[in-house]
Amino acid sequence: MDLLALYNEWSGPAGAVVGLASGWFAKLQHARLQAQKAQYDAGQQALAALDLASKREQALTRSLLSASDEIGALRSTGWRTRDLLEALHAEAIGARLIVHELEAKAGLPLRAFEPLPPYPFPAETVPDGETAGAQAVDAAEPRAEPTHG
């Protein structure tokens, strides 16, 4: 059998089939590579988003910790201020009693002082629902008549 004759006889239909099959296979490979590339790109986007979220979480944690430190310092200052106000309030009441006692011994009319604000401060409701300050107590000096007489 002559190979050249066989080739000439079958090259037309067989070449078309081989060309069609190779074109289809190339298109299939191209589609598979495109799908892999899309999956790779999606993975890269997910990693970039995860990295961004991680950096944001770290920044928020740092700012939360610094805010927590500031809140602690402010609370400490508030407690020291309340202690000083308590001492000042007690001293003012003591001074008024001494003045009244001296005026009573001297036979003078008792001086009328402006009433002190209530201490501890009345309770206030803060936005988070907790109560700030002490419970409301009627600790203000009465405006009644002098007790020494």
Short mmCIF file of N, CA, C and O in Angstrom, two decimals:
data_model
loop_
_atom_site.label_atom_id
_atom_site.label_comp_id
_atom_site.label_asym_id
_atom_site.label_seq_id
_atom_site.Cartn_x
_atom_site.Cartn_y
_atom_site.Cartn_z
N MET A 1 0.84 -1.14 0.00
CA MET A 1 0.00 0.00 0.00
C MET A 1 0.90 1.22 0.00
O MET A 1 1.88 1.29 0.71
N ASP A 2 0.46 2.20 -0.70
CA ASP A 2 1.23 3.40 -0.86
C ASP A 2 0.78 4.41 0.21
O ASP A 2 -0.39 4.80 0.27
N LEU A 3 1.67 4.84 1.04
CA LEU A 3 1.34 5.77 2.12
C LEU A 3 0.95 7.13 1.60
O LEU A 3 0.05 7.78 2.16
N LEU A 4 1.60 7.54 0.56
CA LEU A 4 1.28 8.84 0.01
C LEU A 4 -0.14 8.84 -0.56
O LEU A 4 -0.88 9.81 -0.37
N ALA A 5 -0.54 7.80 -1.18
CA ALA A 5 -1.88 7.70 -1.73
C ALA A 5 -2.91 7.65 -0.59
O ALA A 5 -3.98 8.26 -0.66
N LEU A 6 -2.57 6.90 0.45
CA LEU A 6 -3.47 6.81 1.61
C LEU A 6 -3.64 8.18 2.27
O LEU A 6 -4.75 8.58 2.65
N TYR A 7 -2.55 8.89 2.37
CA TYR A 7 -2.61 10.22 2.98
C TYR A 7 -3.45 11.16 2.14
O TYR A 7 -4.27 11.91 2.67
N ASN A 8 -3.24 11.17 0.89
CA ASN A 8 -4.02 12.02 -0.01
C ASN A 8 -5.50 11.67 0.04
O ASN A 8 -6.36 12.54 -0.07
N GLU A 9 -5.79 10.39 0.15
CA GLU A 9 -7.18 9.96 0.15
C GLU A 9 -7.89 10.35 1.46
O GLU A 9 -9.04 10.75 1.43
N TRP A 10 -7.24 10.24 2.60
CA TRP A 10 -7.86 10.48 3.90
C TRP A 10 -7.50 11.83 4.53
O TRP A 10 -8.06 12.20 5.56
N SER A 11 -6.64 12.60 3.95
CA SER A 11 -6.22 13.84 4.60
C SER A 11 -7.34 14.88 4.63
O SER A 11 -7.43 15.68 5.55
N GLY A 12 -8.18 14.92 3.68
CA GLY A 12 -9.28 15.89 3.67
C GLY A 12 -10.23 15.69 4.83
O GLY A 12 -10.35 16.53 5.72
N PRO A 13 -10.95 14.54 4.90
CA PRO A 13 -11.90 14.34 5.98
C PRO A 13 -11.21 14.15 7.33
O PRO A 13 -11.66 14.70 8.34
N ALA A 14 -10.10 13.44 7.37
CA ALA A 14 -9.40 13.20 8.64
C ALA A 14 -8.78 14.49 9.14
O ALA A 14 -8.79 14.79 10.34
N GLY A 15 -8.25 15.32 8.26
CA GLY A 15 -7.65 16.60 8.65
C GLY A 15 -8.69 17.53 9.26
O GLY A 15 -8.43 18.25 10.22
N ALA A 16 -9.88 17.49 8.65
CA ALA A 16 -10.95 18.34 9.18
C ALA A 16 -11.36 17.88 10.57
O ALA A 16 -11.57 18.69 11.48
N VAL A 17 -11.46 16.56 10.76
CA VAL A 17 -11.83 16.02 12.08
C VAL A 17 -10.75 16.34 13.10
O VAL A 17 -11.04 16.76 14.22
N VAL A 18 -9.47 16.12 12.69
CA VAL A 18 -8.36 16.41 13.60
C VAL A 18 -8.33 17.91 13.93
O VAL A 18 -8.13 18.33 15.08
N GLY A 19 -8.52 18.77 12.94
CA GLY A 19 -8.54 20.23 13.17
C GLY A 19 -9.67 20.64 14.08
O GLY A 19 -9.51 21.48 14.97
N LEU A 20 -10.85 20.04 13.85
CA LEU A 20 -12.00 20.33 14.69
C LEU A 20 -11.76 19.88 16.13
O LEU A 20 -12.04 20.61 17.08
N ALA A 21 -11.23 18.69 16.29
CA ALA A 21 -10.96 18.17 17.63
C ALA A 21 -9.90 19.00 18.34
O ALA A 21 -10.02 19.30 19.54
N SER A 22 -8.84 19.35 17.61
CA SER A 22 -7.78 20.15 18.27
C SER A 22 -8.29 21.55 18.62
O SER A 22 -7.95 22.11 19.66
N GLY A 23 -9.16 22.14 17.78
CA GLY A 23 -9.74 23.45 18.10
C GLY A 23 -10.64 23.37 19.32
O GLY A 23 -10.61 24.25 20.19
N TRP A 24 -11.47 22.33 19.38
CA TRP A 24 -12.35 22.15 20.53
C TRP A 24 -11.53 21.94 21.81
O TRP A 24 -11.85 22.51 22.85
N PHE A 25 -10.46 21.12 21.71
CA PHE A 25 -9.61 20.86 22.87
C PHE A 25 -8.91 22.15 23.31
O PHE A 25 -8.80 22.44 24.51
N ALA A 26 -8.45 22.97 22.38
CA ALA A 26 -7.80 24.24 22.72
C ALA A 26 -8.78 25.18 23.42
O ALA A 26 -8.43 25.86 24.39
N LYS A 27 -10.02 25.22 22.90
CA LYS A 27 -11.03 26.08 23.54
C LYS A 27 -11.35 25.59 24.94
O LYS A 27 -11.51 26.39 25.87
N LEU A 28 -11.42 24.29 25.13
CA LEU A 28 -11.67 23.70 26.44
C LEU A 28 -10.54 24.04 27.41
O LEU A 28 -10.78 24.43 28.56
N GLN A 29 -9.30 23.93 26.94
CA GLN A 29 -8.14 24.27 27.79
C GLN A 29 -8.14 25.76 28.15
O GLN A 29 -7.85 26.15 29.27
N HIS A 30 -8.49 26.59 27.16
CA HIS A 30 -8.55 28.03 27.41
C HIS A 30 -9.60 28.36 28.48
O HIS A 30 -9.36 29.16 29.39
N ALA A 31 -10.77 27.74 28.39
CA ALA A 31 -11.83 27.96 29.38
C ALA A 31 -11.40 27.49 30.76
O ALA A 31 -11.66 28.15 31.78
N ARG A 32 -10.70 26.35 30.83
CA ARG A 32 -10.21 25.84 32.11
C ARG A 32 -9.19 26.79 32.71
O ARG A 32 -9.23 27.09 33.92
N LEU A 33 -8.29 27.31 31.89
CA LEU A 33 -7.28 28.26 32.39
C LEU A 33 -7.93 29.56 32.85
O LEU A 33 -7.51 30.14 33.86
N GLN A 34 -8.95 30.02 32.14
CA GLN A 34 -9.66 31.23 32.54
C GLN A 34 -10.35 31.02 33.90
O GLN A 34 -10.35 31.91 34.75
N ALA A 35 -10.95 29.85 34.09
CA ALA A 35 -11.60 29.55 35.36
C ALA A 35 -10.58 29.51 36.50
O ALA A 35 -10.83 30.03 37.59
N GLN A 36 -9.42 28.92 36.25
CA GLN A 36 -8.37 28.89 37.27
C GLN A 36 -7.88 30.29 37.59
O GLN A 36 -7.64 30.63 38.75
N LYS A 37 -7.72 31.12 36.56
CA LYS A 37 -7.26 32.49 36.77
C LYS A 37 -8.28 33.27 37.58
O LYS A 37 -7.94 34.04 38.49
N ALA A 38 -9.58 33.10 37.26
CA ALA A 38 -10.63 33.78 38.01
C ALA A 38 -10.63 33.34 39.47
O ALA A 38 -10.78 34.15 40.38
N GLN A 39 -10.44 32.03 39.68
CA GLN A 39 -10.39 31.52 41.05
C GLN A 39 -9.17 32.08 41.79
O GLN A 39 -9.26 32.46 42.95
N TYR A 40 -8.05 32.15 41.12
CA TYR A 40 -6.83 32.72 41.71
C TYR A 40 -7.04 34.19 42.05
O TYR A 40 -6.67 34.64 43.14
N ASP A 41 -7.65 34.95 41.13
CA ASP A 41 -7.92 36.36 41.38
C ASP A 41 -8.86 36.54 42.57
O ASP A 41 -8.68 37.43 43.41
N ALA A 42 -9.89 35.70 42.66
CA ALA A 42 -10.82 35.78 43.78
C ALA A 42 -10.10 35.47 45.09
O ALA A 42 -10.33 36.11 46.12
N GLY A 43 -9.20 34.51 45.07
CA GLY A 43 -8.42 34.19 46.26
C GLY A 43 -7.51 35.35 46.66
O GLY A 43 -7.39 35.67 47.85
N GLN A 44 -6.91 36.01 45.66
CA GLN A 44 -6.06 37.17 45.96
C GLN A 44 -6.89 38.30 46.55
O GLN A 44 -6.46 38.97 47.49
N GLN A 45 -8.09 38.53 46.02
CA GLN A 45 -8.97 39.56 46.57
C GLN A 45 -9.37 39.22 48.00
O GLN A 45 -9.42 40.10 48.87
N ALA A 46 -9.66 37.96 48.26
CA ALA A 46 -10.03 37.55 49.61
C ALA A 46 -8.87 37.75 50.57
O ALA A 46 -9.06 38.23 51.70
N LEU A 47 -7.66 37.42 50.15
CA LEU A 47 -6.49 37.63 51.01
C LEU A 47 -6.26 39.12 51.27
O LEU A 47 -5.92 39.52 52.39
N ALA A 48 -6.44 39.95 50.24
CA ALA A 48 -6.27 41.40 50.42
C ALA A 48 -7.33 41.94 51.38
O ALA A 48 -7.02 42.76 52.25
N ALA A 49 -8.57 41.48 51.26
CA ALA A 49 -9.63 41.92 52.17
C ALA A 49 -9.35 41.46 53.59
O ALA A 49 -9.57 42.20 54.56
N LEU A 50 -8.86 40.24 53.74
CA LEU A 50 -8.52 39.73 55.07
C LEU A 50 -7.38 40.53 55.69
O LEU A 50 -7.42 40.85 56.88
N ASP A 51 -6.38 40.87 54.89
CA ASP A 51 -5.27 41.69 55.38
C ASP A 51 -5.76 43.07 55.81
O ASP A 51 -5.38 43.56 56.87
N LEU A 52 -6.63 43.66 55.01
CA LEU A 52 -7.19 44.97 55.36
C LEU A 52 -8.01 44.90 56.64
O LEU A 52 -7.89 45.75 57.52
N ALA A 53 -8.83 43.86 56.78
CA ALA A 53 -9.64 43.69 57.99
C ALA A 53 -8.76 43.47 59.21
O ALA A 53 -9.04 43.99 60.29
N SER A 54 -7.68 42.72 59.05
CA SER A 54 -6.77 42.48 60.16
C SER A 54 -6.09 43.78 60.61
O SER A 54 -5.99 44.06 61.81
N LYS A 55 -5.66 44.58 59.63
CA LYS A 55 -5.04 45.87 59.97
C LYS A 55 -6.04 46.80 60.65
O LYS A 55 -5.71 47.49 61.61
N ARG A 56 -7.28 46.80 60.16
CA ARG A 56 -8.31 47.64 60.77
C ARG A 56 -8.60 47.19 62.20
O ARG A 56 -8.74 48.00 63.11
N GLU A 57 -8.65 45.88 62.41
CA GLU A 57 -8.90 45.37 63.76
C GLU A 57 -7.77 45.76 64.71
O GLU A 57 -8.01 46.15 65.85
N GLN A 58 -6.53 45.67 64.25
CA GLN A 58 -5.39 46.07 65.07
C GLN A 58 -5.46 47.55 65.43
O GLN A 58 -5.22 47.95 66.57
N ALA A 59 -5.80 48.39 64.45
CA ALA A 59 -5.91 49.84 64.71
C ALA A 59 -7.02 50.13 65.70
O ALA A 59 -6.85 50.95 66.62
N LEU A 60 -8.17 49.47 65.54
CA LEU A 60 -9.28 49.68 66.46
C LEU A 60 -8.95 49.19 67.87
O LEU A 60 -9.32 49.82 68.86
N THR A 61 -8.23 48.09 67.96
CA THR A 61 -7.83 47.57 69.26
C THR A 61 -6.89 48.55 69.95
O THR A 61 -7.04 48.83 71.14
N ARG A 62 -5.93 49.09 69.18
CA ARG A 62 -5.01 50.08 69.77
C ARG A 62 -5.78 51.31 70.24
O ARG A 62 -5.54 51.81 71.34
N SER A 63 -6.73 51.80 69.43
CA SER A 63 -7.46 52.99 69.83
C SER A 63 -8.38 52.70 71.01
O SER A 63 -8.56 53.53 71.89
N LEU A 64 -8.93 51.49 71.07
CA LEU A 64 -9.78 51.10 72.19
C LEU A 64 -8.98 51.02 73.48
O LEU A 64 -9.43 51.47 74.53
N LEU A 65 -7.76 50.47 73.39
CA LEU A 65 -6.92 50.38 74.58
C LEU A 65 -6.51 51.77 75.06
O LEU A 65 -6.52 52.04 76.27
N SER A 66 -6.18 52.67 74.14
CA SER A 66 -5.81 54.01 74.57
C SER A 66 -7.01 54.74 75.15
O SER A 66 -6.90 55.47 76.14
N ALA A 67 -8.21 54.53 74.57
CA ALA A 67 -9.41 55.14 75.12
C ALA A 67 -9.72 54.57 76.50
O ALA A 67 -10.13 55.30 77.40
N SER A 68 -9.49 53.29 76.68
CA SER A 68 -9.71 52.66 77.98
C SER A 68 -8.76 53.24 79.03
O SER A 68 -9.16 53.50 80.17
N ASP A 69 -7.51 53.47 78.64
CA ASP A 69 -6.55 54.10 79.56
C ASP A 69 -6.99 55.51 79.92
O ASP A 69 -6.91 55.92 81.08
N GLU A 70 -7.48 56.26 78.93
CA GLU A 70 -7.94 57.62 79.19
C GLU A 70 -9.16 57.61 80.11
O GLU A 70 -9.27 58.44 81.01
N ILE A 71 -10.07 56.68 79.88
CA ILE A 71 -11.26 56.58 80.73
C ILE A 71 -10.84 56.25 82.17
O ILE A 71 -11.37 56.82 83.12
N GLY A 72 -9.89 55.35 82.33
CA GLY A 72 -9.41 55.02 83.67
C GLY A 72 -8.79 56.23 84.36
O GLY A 72 -9.02 56.48 85.55
N ALA A 73 -8.01 57.01 83.62
CA ALA A 73 -7.40 58.21 84.19
C ALA A 73 -8.47 59.24 84.57
O ALA A 73 -8.39 59.86 85.63
N LEU A 74 -9.48 59.39 83.71
CA LEU A 74 -10.56 60.33 84.03
C LEU A 74 -11.37 59.87 85.25
O LEU A 74 -11.77 60.69 86.08
N ARG A 75 -11.61 58.58 85.35
CA ARG A 75 -12.33 58.07 86.53
C ARG A 75 -11.53 58.32 87.80
O ARG A 75 -12.08 58.70 88.83
N SER A 76 -10.23 58.08 87.72
CA SER A 76 -9.37 58.32 88.88
C SER A 76 -9.40 59.78 89.28
O SER A 76 -9.52 60.11 90.47
N THR A 77 -9.33 60.67 88.30
CA THR A 77 -9.39 62.11 88.58
C THR A 77 -10.75 62.46 89.18
O THR A 77 -10.83 63.26 90.11
N GLY A 78 -11.81 61.86 88.65
CA GLY A 78 -13.15 62.11 89.20
C GLY A 78 -13.27 61.69 90.65
O GLY A 78 -13.86 62.41 91.46
N TRP A 79 -12.71 60.53 90.98
CA TRP A 79 -12.79 60.07 92.37
C TRP A 79 -11.99 60.98 93.29
O TRP A 79 -12.42 61.29 94.40
N ARG A 80 -10.80 61.42 92.83
CA ARG A 80 -10.02 62.36 93.65
C ARG A 80 -10.76 63.67 93.85
O ARG A 80 -10.78 64.23 94.94
N THR A 81 -11.42 64.14 92.80
CA THR A 81 -12.20 65.38 92.90
C THR A 81 -13.36 65.20 93.86
O THR A 81 -13.64 66.09 94.68
N ARG A 82 -14.03 64.08 93.81
CA ARG A 82 -15.14 63.84 94.74
C ARG A 82 -14.64 63.78 96.18
O ARG A 82 -15.31 64.27 97.10
N ASP A 83 -13.48 63.17 96.40
CA ASP A 83 -12.91 63.14 97.76
C ASP A 83 -12.62 64.55 98.26
O ASP A 83 -12.89 64.88 99.42
N LEU A 84 -12.06 65.38 97.39
CA LEU A 84 -11.78 66.77 97.77
C LEU A 84 -13.06 67.54 98.05
O LEU A 84 -13.13 68.32 99.01
N LEU A 85 -14.09 67.34 97.24
CA LEU A 85 -15.37 68.01 97.47
C LEU A 85 -16.01 67.57 98.78
O LEU A 85 -16.61 68.38 99.49
N GLU A 86 -15.87 66.30 99.09
CA GLU A 86 -16.42 65.80 100.35
C GLU A 86 -15.73 66.47 101.54
O GLU A 86 -16.39 66.91 102.48
N ALA A 87 -14.41 66.57 101.47
CA ALA A 87 -13.67 67.22 102.54
C ALA A 87 -14.04 68.70 102.63
O ALA A 87 -14.22 69.25 103.73
N LEU A 88 -14.17 69.38 101.50
CA LEU A 88 -14.53 70.79 101.48
C LEU A 88 -15.93 71.00 102.05
O LEU A 88 -16.16 71.93 102.82
N HIS A 89 -16.85 70.12 101.71
CA HIS A 89 -18.22 70.20 102.21
C HIS A 89 -18.22 70.04 103.73
O HIS A 89 -18.90 70.81 104.44
N ALA A 90 -17.49 69.09 104.24
CA ALA A 90 -17.44 68.87 105.69
C ALA A 90 -16.81 70.07 106.40
O ALA A 90 -17.29 70.49 107.45
N GLU A 91 -15.76 70.63 105.81
CA GLU A 91 -15.12 71.81 106.42
C GLU A 91 -16.07 73.01 106.42
O GLU A 91 -16.10 73.77 107.38
N ALA A 92 -16.83 73.20 105.37
CA ALA A 92 -17.77 74.33 105.29
C ALA A 92 -18.85 74.20 106.36
O ALA A 92 -19.20 75.18 107.03
N ILE A 93 -19.37 73.00 106.53
CA ILE A 93 -20.39 72.78 107.57
C ILE A 93 -19.79 73.02 108.95
O ILE A 93 -20.40 73.66 109.81
N GLY A 94 -18.56 72.52 109.16
CA GLY A 94 -17.89 72.74 110.44
C GLY A 94 -17.65 74.21 110.72
O GLY A 94 -17.85 74.69 111.85
N ALA A 95 -17.23 74.96 109.70
CA ALA A 95 -17.00 76.40 109.88
C ALA A 95 -18.30 77.12 110.21
O ALA A 95 -18.33 78.01 111.07
N ARG A 96 -19.38 76.76 109.60
CA ARG A 96 -20.67 77.38 109.89
C ARG A 96 -21.10 77.11 111.33
O ARG A 96 -21.62 78.00 112.02
N LEU A 97 -20.87 75.88 111.77
CA LEU A 97 -21.24 75.55 113.16
C LEU A 97 -20.40 76.36 114.15
O LEU A 97 -20.92 76.84 115.17
N ILE A 98 -19.12 76.53 113.85
CA ILE A 98 -18.26 77.33 114.74
C ILE A 98 -18.72 78.78 114.76
O ILE A 98 -18.81 79.41 115.84
N VAL A 99 -19.04 79.34 113.59
CA VAL A 99 -19.51 80.73 113.53
C VAL A 99 -20.81 80.88 114.32
O VAL A 99 -20.97 81.82 115.10
N HIS A 100 -21.72 79.95 114.15
CA HIS A 100 -22.98 80.02 114.90
C HIS A 100 -22.74 79.91 116.40
O HIS A 100 -23.38 80.61 117.20
N GLU A 101 -21.83 79.04 116.79
CA GLU A 101 -21.52 78.88 118.22
C GLU A 101 -20.92 80.16 118.79
O GLU A 101 -21.30 80.61 119.89
N LEU A 102 -19.99 80.76 118.07
CA LEU A 102 -19.36 82.01 118.54
C LEU A 102 -20.38 83.14 118.60
O LEU A 102 -20.38 83.94 119.55
N GLU A 103 -21.27 83.24 117.62
CA GLU A 103 -22.29 84.28 117.63
C GLU A 103 -23.28 84.06 118.77
O GLU A 103 -23.73 85.02 119.41
N ALA A 104 -23.59 82.79 119.05
CA ALA A 104 -24.51 82.50 120.15
C ALA A 104 -23.88 82.88 121.48
O ALA A 104 -24.55 83.45 122.36
N LYS A 105 -22.58 82.61 121.67
CA LYS A 105 -21.90 82.97 122.92
C LYS A 105 -21.81 84.48 123.08
O LYS A 105 -21.87 84.99 124.19
N ALA A 106 -21.64 85.18 121.95
CA ALA A 106 -21.53 86.64 122.00
C ALA A 106 -22.89 87.30 122.07
O ALA A 106 -22.97 88.52 122.23
N GLY A 107 -23.93 86.55 121.95
CA GLY A 107 -25.27 87.10 122.02
C GLY A 107 -25.68 87.83 120.76
O GLY A 107 -26.60 88.64 120.79
N LEU A 108 -25.03 87.57 119.69
CA LEU A 108 -25.35 88.20 118.42
C LEU A 108 -26.38 87.37 117.67
O LEU A 108 -26.51 86.16 117.89
N PRO A 109 -27.13 88.02 116.75
CA PRO A 109 -28.05 87.21 115.94
C PRO A 109 -27.25 86.29 115.02
O PRO A 109 -26.19 86.65 114.52
N LEU A 110 -27.79 85.12 114.83
CA LEU A 110 -27.08 84.14 114.00
C LEU A 110 -27.10 84.54 112.53
O LEU A 110 -28.12 84.97 112.01
N ARG A 111 -25.96 84.38 111.92
CA ARG A 111 -25.80 84.72 110.50
C ARG A 111 -26.53 83.70 109.64
O ARG A 111 -26.48 82.51 109.89
N ALA A 112 -27.18 84.20 108.60
CA ALA A 112 -27.88 83.30 107.67
C ALA A 112 -26.93 83.03 106.49
O ALA A 112 -26.58 83.93 105.74
N PHE A 113 -26.51 81.81 106.37
CA PHE A 113 -25.63 81.40 105.27
C PHE A 113 -26.45 80.92 104.10
O PHE A 113 -27.56 80.40 104.27
N GLU A 114 -25.89 81.06 102.92
CA GLU A 114 -26.51 80.45 101.74
C GLU A 114 -26.44 78.93 101.91
O GLU A 114 -25.42 78.42 102.37
N PRO A 115 -27.48 78.23 101.58
CA PRO A 115 -27.42 76.76 101.75
C PRO A 115 -26.39 76.14 100.80
O PRO A 115 -26.21 76.59 99.67
N LEU A 116 -25.73 75.12 101.31
CA LEU A 116 -24.76 74.39 100.49
C LEU A 116 -25.51 73.44 99.56
O LEU A 116 -26.59 72.97 99.88
N PRO A 117 -24.93 73.16 98.41
CA PRO A 117 -25.58 72.18 97.53
C PRO A 117 -25.56 70.80 98.18
O PRO A 117 -24.72 70.54 99.05
N PRO A 118 -26.46 69.94 97.79
CA PRO A 118 -26.50 68.61 98.41
C PRO A 118 -25.22 67.82 98.10
O PRO A 118 -24.64 67.94 97.04
N TYR A 119 -24.77 67.10 99.09
CA TYR A 119 -23.63 66.19 98.88
C TYR A 119 -23.93 64.92 99.60
O TYR A 119 -24.38 64.97 100.75
N PRO A 120 -23.73 63.75 99.07
CA PRO A 120 -23.22 63.47 97.74
C PRO A 120 -24.22 63.92 96.69
O PRO A 120 -25.40 64.06 96.96
N PHE A 121 -23.71 64.13 95.49
CA PHE A 121 -24.53 64.64 94.41
C PHE A 121 -25.67 63.69 94.11
O PHE A 121 -25.52 62.49 94.23
N PRO A 122 -26.81 64.25 93.68
CA PRO A 122 -27.92 63.37 93.30
C PRO A 122 -27.53 62.46 92.14
O PRO A 122 -26.68 62.80 91.33
N ALA A 123 -28.15 61.31 92.10
CA ALA A 123 -27.84 60.32 91.05
C ALA A 123 -28.31 60.85 89.70
O ALA A 123 -29.33 61.50 89.59
N GLU A 124 -27.52 60.55 88.67
CA GLU A 124 -27.87 60.91 87.30
C GLU A 124 -27.81 59.64 86.47
O GLU A 124 -26.96 58.80 86.68
N THR A 125 -28.69 59.54 85.51
CA THR A 125 -28.65 58.39 84.61
C THR A 125 -27.83 58.78 83.40
O THR A 125 -28.11 59.77 82.75
N VAL A 126 -26.78 58.00 83.14
CA VAL A 126 -25.91 58.26 82.00
C VAL A 126 -26.44 57.47 80.80
O VAL A 126 -27.26 56.56 80.96
N PRO A 127 -25.99 57.80 79.57
CA PRO A 127 -26.57 57.16 78.38
C PRO A 127 -26.54 55.65 78.36
O PRO A 127 -27.42 55.02 77.79
N ASP A 128 -25.54 55.00 78.98
CA ASP A 128 -25.49 53.54 78.91
C ASP A 128 -26.39 52.87 79.94
O ASP A 128 -26.36 51.67 80.10
N GLY A 129 -27.20 53.68 80.67
CA GLY A 129 -28.17 53.11 81.58
C GLY A 129 -27.67 52.95 83.00
O GLY A 129 -28.43 52.65 83.89
N GLU A 130 -26.39 53.17 83.25
CA GLU A 130 -25.86 53.05 84.60
C GLU A 130 -26.15 54.34 85.36
O GLU A 130 -26.47 55.37 84.77
N THR A 131 -26.01 54.30 86.67
CA THR A 131 -26.24 55.48 87.48
C THR A 131 -24.90 56.09 87.83
O THR A 131 -24.01 55.42 88.33
N ALA A 132 -24.77 57.38 87.55
CA ALA A 132 -23.54 58.09 87.88
C ALA A 132 -23.77 58.88 89.16
O ALA A 132 -24.86 59.38 89.41
N GLY A 133 -22.75 59.00 89.98
CA GLY A 133 -22.88 59.73 91.23
C GLY A 133 -23.48 58.84 92.30
O GLY A 133 -23.73 57.66 92.11
N ALA A 134 -23.73 59.44 93.43
CA ALA A 134 -24.29 58.69 94.54
C ALA A 134 -25.81 58.66 94.41
O ALA A 134 -26.39 59.35 93.59
N GLN A 135 -26.43 57.87 95.24
CA GLN A 135 -27.88 57.86 95.26
C GLN A 135 -28.36 59.19 95.84
O GLN A 135 -27.71 59.80 96.67
N ALA A 136 -29.50 59.64 95.38
CA ALA A 136 -30.03 60.92 95.82
C ALA A 136 -30.34 60.85 97.31
O ALA A 136 -31.08 60.00 97.78
N VAL A 137 -29.71 61.76 98.06
CA VAL A 137 -29.90 61.82 99.50
C VAL A 137 -30.13 63.27 99.85
O VAL A 137 -29.46 64.16 99.34
N ASP A 138 -31.06 63.54 100.73
CA ASP A 138 -31.30 64.92 101.15
C ASP A 138 -30.28 65.28 102.22
O ASP A 138 -30.52 65.10 103.41
N ALA A 139 -29.10 65.76 101.77
CA ALA A 139 -28.03 66.08 102.70
C ALA A 139 -27.74 67.57 102.73
O ALA A 139 -26.81 68.01 103.39
N ALA A 140 -28.55 68.37 102.04
CA ALA A 140 -28.33 69.82 102.05
C ALA A 140 -28.73 70.38 103.40
O ALA A 140 -29.58 69.84 104.10
N GLU A 141 -28.09 71.50 103.73
CA GLU A 141 -28.45 72.14 104.99
C GLU A 141 -29.85 72.70 104.89
O GLU A 141 -30.21 73.29 103.87
N PRO A 142 -30.63 72.56 105.92
CA PRO A 142 -31.98 73.10 105.86
C PRO A 142 -31.94 74.63 105.95
O PRO A 142 -31.03 75.20 106.52
N ARG A 143 -32.97 75.27 105.43
CA ARG A 143 -33.08 76.72 105.51
C ARG A 143 -33.93 77.14 106.72
O ARG A 143 -34.37 78.26 106.79
N ALA A 144 -34.09 76.25 107.63
CA ALA A 144 -34.95 76.50 108.78
C ALA A 144 -34.33 77.55 109.69
O ALA A 144 -33.21 78.02 109.49
N GLU A 145 -35.04 77.89 110.70
CA GLU A 145 -34.59 78.87 111.67
C GLU A 145 -33.33 78.37 112.37
O GLU A 145 -33.12 77.16 112.50
N PRO A 146 -32.49 79.27 112.85
CA PRO A 146 -31.28 78.86 113.57
C PRO A 146 -31.63 78.01 114.79
O PRO A 146 -32.65 78.23 115.44
N THR A 147 -30.75 77.08 115.12
CA THR A 147 -31.02 76.19 116.25
C THR A 147 -30.45 76.72 117.55
O THR A 147 -30.80 76.27 118.61
N HIS A 148 -29.49 77.66 117.45
CA HIS A 148 -28.91 78.23 118.66
C HIS A 148 -29.70 79.47 119.04
O HIS A 148 -30.06 80.29 118.23
N GLY A 149 -29.91 79.64 120.31
CA GLY A 149 -30.76 80.72 120.55
C GLY A 149 -30.71 81.59 121.63
O GLY A 149 -31.13 82.55 121.90
#
